Amino acid sequence: MRILVCNDDGINAPGLLALAHELCSFGQVTIAAPDVERSAASNSLTLAHPLRVREVSFPAPVERAYAISGTPADCAKIALSTLLPEKPDLVVSGINCGPNMCVDIFYSGTVAAAFEGAFRGILSVSVSLDTYSSQDDFSVAACWALRCIRLLVDKKVEPARVYNVNVPCIAETEIKGIKVTRTGKIDYREEYDHRRDPYGRSYYWIKGNPEIVDNSPECDIVAVKAGYVSLTPLQPDMTDFVTYNALGAKLSNS
Ligand code: MN
């Protein structure tokens, strides 16, 4: 199994190290990660600057590790098209410090890097831990990520998808198992903090204070809060087929 591992927290992130360690027991791992943290970069690409690719030593038995002066999508894209000698069997992105559920998946660089794999028909997995402290232990989440990956490979699931994994940040013994979920629904309240700088000029700082507005147990965020590892299949084709058909029918009648 040849595995490309990416992330958005950067080459030195503890979540990347834990994930790479775990995946080395499953296949040959190559890392392509941003040289600095690039969280919330979504699928953005670097167009106006050159990409610097630096091979670095990495504290896990990986084949190669590259630190790249780009976004998570840049990293996955250049690895898949240029750096890797052949197409990998698996792309895994993470482990992100912070959950990637509900509408947040649109902003996530972690999920975006995995989508670069799905765009090319490769089985792709994004992994996030439900904590905002990089001091927390990522090894339990890495172990659950590998369990999810083994399941997806064994069950021969549709490869051209992102399987978005979110792990609760609780003791290993408290985790109830893997639950297949759909993306949930949250509303952000008080999204921006309005402050003043030392010169009296006002500025804003985005902050996250989400409120769950759909408490259905099959939602990703509800499952994680209940102690499950959430596994949500995401597709690159964003067409809404119900509306596509309804709109087609409406327009053909007018
Ligand atoms: Mn991140």
mmCIF file of C-alpha atoms and ligand atoms in Angstrom:
data_model
loop_
_atom_site.group_PDB
_atom_site.id
_atom_site.type_symbol
_atom_site.label_atom_id
_atom_site.label_comp_id
_atom_site.label_asym_id
_atom_site.label_seq_id
_atom_site.Cartn_x
_atom_site.Cartn_y
_atom_site.Cartn_z
ATOM 1 C CA MET A 1 0.000 0.000 0.000
ATOM 2 C CA ARG A 2 1.524 3.323 -1.104
ATOM 3 C CA ILE A 3 0.187 6.192 0.968
ATOM 4 C CA LEU A 4 0.415 9.959 0.506
ATOM 5 C CA VAL A 5 -0.028 11.840 3.764
ATOM 6 C CA CYS A 6 -0.848 15.571 3.827
ATOM 7 C CA ASN A 7 -2.223 18.039 6.371
ATOM 8 C CA ASP A 8 -2.974 21.721 6.902
ATOM 9 C CA ASP A 9 -1.366 22.224 10.323
ATOM 10 C CA GLY A 10 2.117 22.041 8.793
ATOM 11 C CA ILE A 11 5.056 19.631 8.639
ATOM 12 C CA ASN A 12 5.801 19.974 12.379
ATOM 13 C CA ALA A 13 2.266 19.324 13.645
ATOM 14 C CA PRO A 14 1.880 16.576 16.275
ATOM 15 C CA GLY A 15 -1.206 15.200 14.488
ATOM 16 C CA LEU A 16 0.822 14.576 11.309
ATOM 17 C CA LEU A 17 3.514 12.725 13.269
ATOM 18 C CA ALA A 18 0.982 10.486 15.045
ATOM 19 C CA LEU A 19 -0.792 9.691 11.765
ATOM 20 C CA ALA A 20 2.456 8.957 9.892
ATOM 21 C CA HIS A 21 3.643 6.659 12.699
ATOM 22 C CA GLU A 22 0.411 4.663 12.564
ATOM 23 C CA LEU A 23 0.275 4.473 8.755
ATOM 24 C CA CYS A 24 3.884 3.222 8.504
ATOM 25 C CA SER A 25 2.556 -0.086 9.892
ATOM 26 C CA PHE A 26 0.132 -0.246 6.955
ATOM 27 C CA GLY A 27 2.198 0.852 3.943
ATOM 28 C CA GLN A 28 4.921 3.021 2.436
ATOM 29 C CA VAL A 29 4.289 6.590 3.489
ATOM 30 C CA THR A 30 5.314 9.779 1.694
ATOM 31 C CA ILE A 31 4.549 13.086 3.396
ATOM 32 C CA ALA A 32 3.783 16.332 1.543
ATOM 33 C CA ALA A 33 2.833 19.055 4.001
ATOM 34 C CA PRO A 34 2.848 22.864 4.154
ATOM 35 C CA ASP A 35 6.053 24.294 5.694
ATOM 36 C CA VAL A 36 3.888 26.418 8.032
ATOM 37 C CA GLU A 37 0.349 26.116 9.336
ATOM 38 C CA ARG A 38 -2.234 26.722 6.604
ATOM 39 C CA SER A 39 -5.510 25.967 8.383
ATOM 40 C CA ALA A 40 -8.791 27.122 6.793
ATOM 41 C CA ALA A 41 -7.093 27.433 3.376
ATOM 42 C CA SER A 42 -9.824 25.302 1.796
ATOM 43 C CA ASN A 43 -8.924 24.312 -1.802
ATOM 44 C CA SER A 44 -6.916 27.459 -2.549
ATOM 45 C CA LEU A 45 -3.883 27.150 -4.817
ATOM 46 C CA THR A 46 -0.736 29.276 -5.048
ATOM 47 C CA LEU A 47 -0.692 31.102 -8.382
ATOM 48 C CA ALA A 48 1.366 34.273 -7.897
ATOM 49 C CA HIS A 49 4.405 32.762 -6.160
ATOM 50 C CA PRO A 50 6.731 29.842 -6.890
ATOM 51 C CA LEU A 51 6.340 26.660 -4.831
ATOM 52 C CA ARG A 52 9.462 25.694 -2.907
ATOM 53 C CA VAL A 53 9.693 21.975 -2.171
ATOM 54 C CA ARG A 54 12.202 20.938 0.490
ATOM 55 C CA GLU A 55 12.878 17.312 1.377
ATOM 56 C CA VAL A 56 13.181 17.098 5.151
ATOM 57 C CA SER A 57 14.049 14.427 7.705
ATOM 58 C CA PHE A 58 10.996 13.225 9.597
ATOM 59 C CA PRO A 59 10.852 11.454 12.974
ATOM 60 C CA ALA A 60 8.939 8.394 11.649
ATOM 61 C CA PRO A 61 9.973 5.598 9.231
ATOM 62 C CA VAL A 62 8.488 7.281 6.138
ATOM 63 C CA GLU A 63 9.880 6.937 2.599
ATOM 64 C CA ARG A 64 10.175 10.675 2.095
ATOM 65 C CA ALA A 65 8.874 13.891 3.636
ATOM 66 C CA TYR A 66 8.482 17.182 1.811
ATOM 67 C CA ALA A 67 7.878 20.609 3.360
ATOM 68 C CA ILE A 68 6.232 22.822 0.749
ATOM 69 C CA SER A 69 5.710 26.601 0.676
ATOM 70 C CA GLY A 70 2.077 26.234 -0.373
ATOM 71 C CA THR A 71 -1.439 25.411 0.693
ATOM 72 C CA PRO A 72 -2.684 21.918 1.603
ATOM 73 C CA ALA A 73 -4.211 21.564 -1.893
ATOM 74 C CA ASP A 74 -0.873 22.667 -3.453
ATOM 75 C CA CYS A 75 0.911 19.978 -1.415
ATOM 76 C CA ALA A 76 -1.409 17.132 -2.417
ATOM 77 C CA LYS A 77 -1.562 18.299 -6.033
ATOM 78 C CA ILE A 78 2.201 18.614 -6.586
ATOM 79 C CA ALA A 79 2.849 15.320 -4.781
ATOM 80 C CA LEU A 80 0.287 13.455 -6.906
ATOM 81 C CA SER A 81 1.339 15.000 -10.199
ATOM 82 C CA THR A 82 5.103 15.490 -9.797
ATOM 83 C CA LEU A 83 6.801 14.294 -6.598
ATOM 84 C CA LEU A 84 5.505 10.726 -6.331
ATOM 85 C CA PRO A 85 6.951 8.201 -8.814
ATOM 86 C CA GLU A 86 3.538 6.507 -9.150
ATOM 87 C CA LYS A 87 -0.084 7.006 -8.182
ATOM 88 C CA PRO A 88 -0.607 6.096 -4.504
ATOM 89 C CA ASP A 89 -3.300 3.671 -3.336
ATOM 90 C CA LEU A 90 -4.431 5.993 -0.594
ATOM 91 C CA VAL A 91 -4.343 9.687 0.357
ATOM 92 C CA VAL A 92 -4.726 10.526 4.038
ATOM 93 C CA SER A 93 -4.868 14.078 5.409
ATOM 94 C CA GLY A 94 -4.493 15.045 9.064
ATOM 95 C CA ILE A 95 -4.715 14.556 11.874
ATOM 96 C CA ASN A 96 -6.113 18.056 12.176
ATOM 97 C CA CYS A 97 -6.043 19.856 15.509
ATOM 98 C CA GLY A 98 -9.728 20.811 15.516
ATOM 99 C CA PRO A 99 -12.863 19.109 14.214
ATOM 100 C CA ASN A 100 -13.910 19.302 10.563
ATOM 101 C CA MET A 101 -17.651 18.741 10.577
ATOM 102 C CA CYS A 102 -20.832 20.417 9.349
ATOM 103 C CA VAL A 103 -20.248 23.590 7.263
ATOM 104 C CA ASP A 104 -16.630 23.777 8.487
ATOM 105 C CA ILE A 105 -15.623 21.152 5.910
ATOM 106 C CA PHE A 106 -15.936 23.862 3.226
ATOM 107 C CA TYR A 107 -13.156 25.911 4.848
ATOM 108 C CA SER A 108 -10.953 22.993 5.867
ATOM 109 C CA GLY A 109 -7.507 22.610 4.333
ATOM 110 C CA THR A 110 -7.351 19.098 5.770
ATOM 111 C CA VAL A 111 -10.434 17.985 3.846
ATOM 112 C CA ALA A 112 -9.284 19.924 0.750
ATOM 113 C CA ALA A 113 -5.981 18.013 0.545
ATOM 114 C CA ALA A 114 -7.927 14.740 0.687
ATOM 115 C CA PHE A 115 -10.191 15.960 -2.127
ATOM 116 C CA GLU A 116 -7.148 16.227 -4.423
ATOM 117 C CA GLY A 117 -6.888 12.445 -4.068
ATOM 118 C CA ALA A 118 -10.621 11.893 -4.642
ATOM 119 C CA PHE A 119 -10.481 14.111 -7.781
ATOM 120 C CA ARG A 120 -7.977 11.574 -9.184
ATOM 121 C CA GLY A 121 -10.062 8.541 -8.257
ATOM 122 C CA ILE A 122 -7.921 7.621 -5.234
ATOM 123 C CA LEU A 123 -9.424 6.430 -1.951
ATOM 124 C CA SER A 124 -8.968 9.469 0.309
ATOM 125 C CA VAL A 125 -9.440 10.015 4.004
ATOM 126 C CA SER A 126 -9.362 13.186 6.112
ATOM 127 C CA VAL A 127 -8.867 12.838 9.851
ATOM 128 C CA SER A 128 -9.538 15.409 12.584
ATOM 129 C CA LEU A 129 -9.467 15.370 16.378
ATOM 130 C CA ASP A 130 -12.186 17.198 18.308
ATOM 131 C CA THR A 131 -9.825 19.437 20.284
ATOM 132 C CA TYR A 132 -8.156 22.804 19.818
ATOM 133 C CA SER A 133 -5.145 21.943 21.974
ATOM 134 C CA SER A 134 -2.080 20.621 20.146
ATOM 135 C CA GLN A 135 -0.932 19.282 23.561
ATOM 136 C CA ASP A 136 -3.642 16.601 23.434
ATOM 137 C CA ASP A 137 -2.821 13.002 22.515
ATOM 138 C CA PHE A 138 -3.255 12.274 18.794
ATOM 139 C CA SER A 139 -2.186 8.607 18.974
ATOM 140 C CA VAL A 140 -5.653 7.277 19.878
ATOM 141 C CA ALA A 141 -7.151 9.174 16.921
ATOM 142 C CA ALA A 142 -4.383 7.774 14.675
ATOM 143 C CA CYS A 143 -5.269 4.259 15.774
ATOM 144 C CA TRP A 144 -8.984 4.857 15.019
ATOM 145 C CA ALA A 145 -8.088 6.439 11.673
ATOM 146 C CA LEU A 146 -6.254 3.269 10.683
ATOM 147 C CA ARG A 147 -9.229 1.156 11.822
ATOM 148 C CA CYS A 148 -11.488 3.236 9.553
ATOM 149 C CA ILE A 149 -9.024 2.918 6.657
ATOM 150 C CA ARG A 150 -8.748 -0.874 7.055
ATOM 151 C CA LEU A 151 -12.568 -1.089 7.019
ATOM 152 C CA LEU A 152 -12.835 1.047 3.863
ATOM 153 C CA VAL A 153 -10.155 -1.026 2.096
ATOM 154 C CA ASP A 154 -11.607 -4.383 3.230
ATOM 155 C CA LYS A 155 -15.151 -3.409 2.180
ATOM 156 C CA LYS A 156 -13.855 -2.154 -1.209
ATOM 157 C CA VAL A 157 -15.760 1.130 -0.965
ATOM 158 C CA GLU A 158 -16.078 3.625 -3.831
ATOM 159 C CA PRO A 159 -12.539 5.056 -4.087
ATOM 160 C CA ALA A 160 -13.180 8.501 -5.643
ATOM 161 C CA ARG A 161 -14.512 9.935 -2.387
ATOM 162 C CA VAL A 162 -13.285 11.638 0.740
ATOM 163 C CA TYR A 163 -14.099 9.669 3.861
ATOM 164 C CA ASN A 164 -14.129 12.356 6.527
ATOM 165 C CA VAL A 165 -13.195 10.989 9.952
ATOM 166 C CA ASN A 166 -13.681 12.981 13.167
ATOM 167 C CA VAL A 167 -12.506 11.475 16.451
ATOM 168 C CA PRO A 168 -13.745 12.606 19.888
ATOM 169 C CA CYS A 169 -10.981 13.768 22.228
ATOM 170 C CA ILE A 170 -11.802 11.411 25.093
ATOM 171 C CA ALA A 171 -10.109 8.429 26.777
ATOM 172 C CA GLU A 172 -9.605 5.426 24.493
ATOM 173 C CA THR A 173 -11.916 3.288 26.650
ATOM 174 C CA GLU A 174 -14.735 5.853 26.339
ATOM 175 C CA ILE A 175 -14.898 5.706 22.530
ATOM 176 C CA LYS A 176 -18.021 3.790 21.531
ATOM 177 C CA GLY A 177 -16.997 2.759 17.995
ATOM 178 C CA ILE A 178 -17.295 3.945 14.400
ATOM 179 C CA LYS A 179 -20.559 5.492 13.193
ATOM 180 C CA VAL A 180 -21.375 6.301 9.554
ATOM 181 C CA THR A 181 -22.761 9.829 9.546
ATOM 182 C CA ARG A 182 -23.944 12.683 7.346
ATOM 183 C CA THR A 183 -22.780 16.296 7.641
ATOM 184 C CA GLY A 184 -24.618 18.020 10.467
ATOM 185 C CA LYS A 185 -25.935 21.525 10.851
ATOM 186 C CA ILE A 186 -24.536 24.303 13.042
ATOM 187 C CA ASP A 187 -25.145 28.027 13.317
ATOM 188 C CA TYR A 188 -22.344 30.369 14.296
ATOM 189 C CA ARG A 189 -23.273 33.000 16.876
ATOM 190 C CA GLU A 190 -21.145 36.074 17.573
ATOM 191 C CA GLU A 191 -18.841 35.240 14.675
ATOM 192 C CA TYR A 192 -16.536 38.252 15.003
ATOM 193 C CA ASP A 193 -14.964 39.870 18.029
ATOM 194 C CA HIS A 194 -14.906 43.646 17.590
ATOM 195 C CA ARG A 195 -11.809 45.130 19.250
ATOM 196 C CA ARG A 196 -9.706 48.285 19.257
ATOM 197 C CA ASP A 197 -5.961 48.478 18.622
ATOM 198 C CA PRO A 198 -3.632 50.668 20.778
ATOM 199 C CA TYR A 199 -4.280 53.601 18.378
ATOM 200 C CA GLY A 200 -8.039 53.459 18.828
ATOM 201 C CA ARG A 201 -8.796 51.954 15.423
ATOM 202 C CA SER A 202 -11.291 49.151 15.363
ATOM 203 C CA TYR A 203 -10.606 45.688 14.018
ATOM 204 C CA TYR A 204 -12.342 42.326 13.936
ATOM 205 C CA TRP A 205 -11.215 38.805 14.783
ATOM 206 C CA ILE A 206 -13.168 35.786 13.656
ATOM 207 C CA LYS A 207 -14.192 33.411 16.408
ATOM 208 C CA GLY A 208 -16.087 30.162 16.477
ATOM 209 C CA ASN A 209 -19.044 29.658 18.749
ATOM 210 C CA PRO A 210 -21.178 27.104 16.966
ATOM 211 C CA GLU A 211 -24.578 25.955 18.102
ATOM 212 C CA ILE A 212 -25.931 22.597 16.931
ATOM 213 C CA VAL A 213 -29.250 23.150 15.150
ATOM 214 C CA ASP A 214 -29.890 19.562 14.014
ATOM 215 C CA ASN A 215 -29.673 17.033 16.846
ATOM 216 C CA SER A 216 -30.277 13.945 14.691
ATOM 217 C CA PRO A 217 -28.033 11.099 15.887
ATOM 218 C CA GLU A 218 -26.776 10.426 12.339
ATOM 219 C CA CYS A 219 -25.173 13.901 12.129
ATOM 220 C CA ASP A 220 -21.343 13.995 12.362
ATOM 221 C CA ILE A 221 -21.183 16.509 15.223
ATOM 222 C CA VAL A 222 -23.893 14.762 17.252
ATOM 223 C CA ALA A 223 -22.142 11.386 16.879
ATOM 224 C CA VAL A 224 -18.768 12.819 17.988
ATOM 225 C CA LYS A 225 -20.324 14.543 21.029
ATOM 226 C CA ALA A 226 -21.919 11.159 21.893
ATOM 227 C CA GLY A 227 -18.480 9.491 21.863
ATOM 228 C CA TYR A 228 -18.421 7.918 18.393
ATOM 229 C CA VAL A 229 -15.777 8.132 15.692
ATOM 230 C CA SER A 230 -17.700 9.838 12.882
ATOM 231 C CA LEU A 231 -17.170 8.588 9.314
ATOM 232 C CA THR A 232 -18.843 10.720 6.613
ATOM 233 C CA PRO A 233 -18.506 9.981 2.888
ATOM 234 C CA LEU A 234 -18.096 13.199 0.829
ATOM 235 C CA GLN A 235 -18.279 13.415 -2.960
ATOM 236 C CA PRO A 236 -16.410 15.738 -5.346
ATOM 237 C CA ASP A 237 -19.549 16.206 -7.494
ATOM 238 C CA MET A 238 -21.442 18.991 -5.695
ATOM 239 C CA THR A 239 -24.458 18.872 -8.021
ATOM 240 C CA ASP A 240 -27.775 18.777 -6.149
ATOM 241 C CA PHE A 241 -29.518 16.131 -8.265
ATOM 242 C CA VAL A 242 -32.979 16.659 -6.751
ATOM 243 C CA THR A 243 -32.873 20.357 -7.713
ATOM 244 C CA TYR A 244 -31.138 19.523 -10.996
ATOM 245 C CA ASN A 245 -34.095 17.353 -12.001
ATOM 246 C CA ALA A 246 -36.719 19.766 -10.624
ATOM 247 C CA LEU A 247 -35.091 22.768 -12.320
ATOM 248 C CA GLY A 248 -34.763 20.867 -15.597
ATOM 249 C CA ALA A 249 -38.443 19.970 -15.467
ATOM 250 C CA LYS A 250 -39.500 23.549 -14.572
ATOM 251 C CA LEU A 251 -37.451 25.133 -17.335
ATOM 252 C CA SER A 252 -38.616 22.663 -19.975
ATOM 253 C CA ASN A 253 -42.249 23.554 -19.136
ATOM 254 C CA SER A 254 -41.731 27.305 -19.480
HETATM 255 MN MN MN B 1 -5.712 22.779 10.732
#
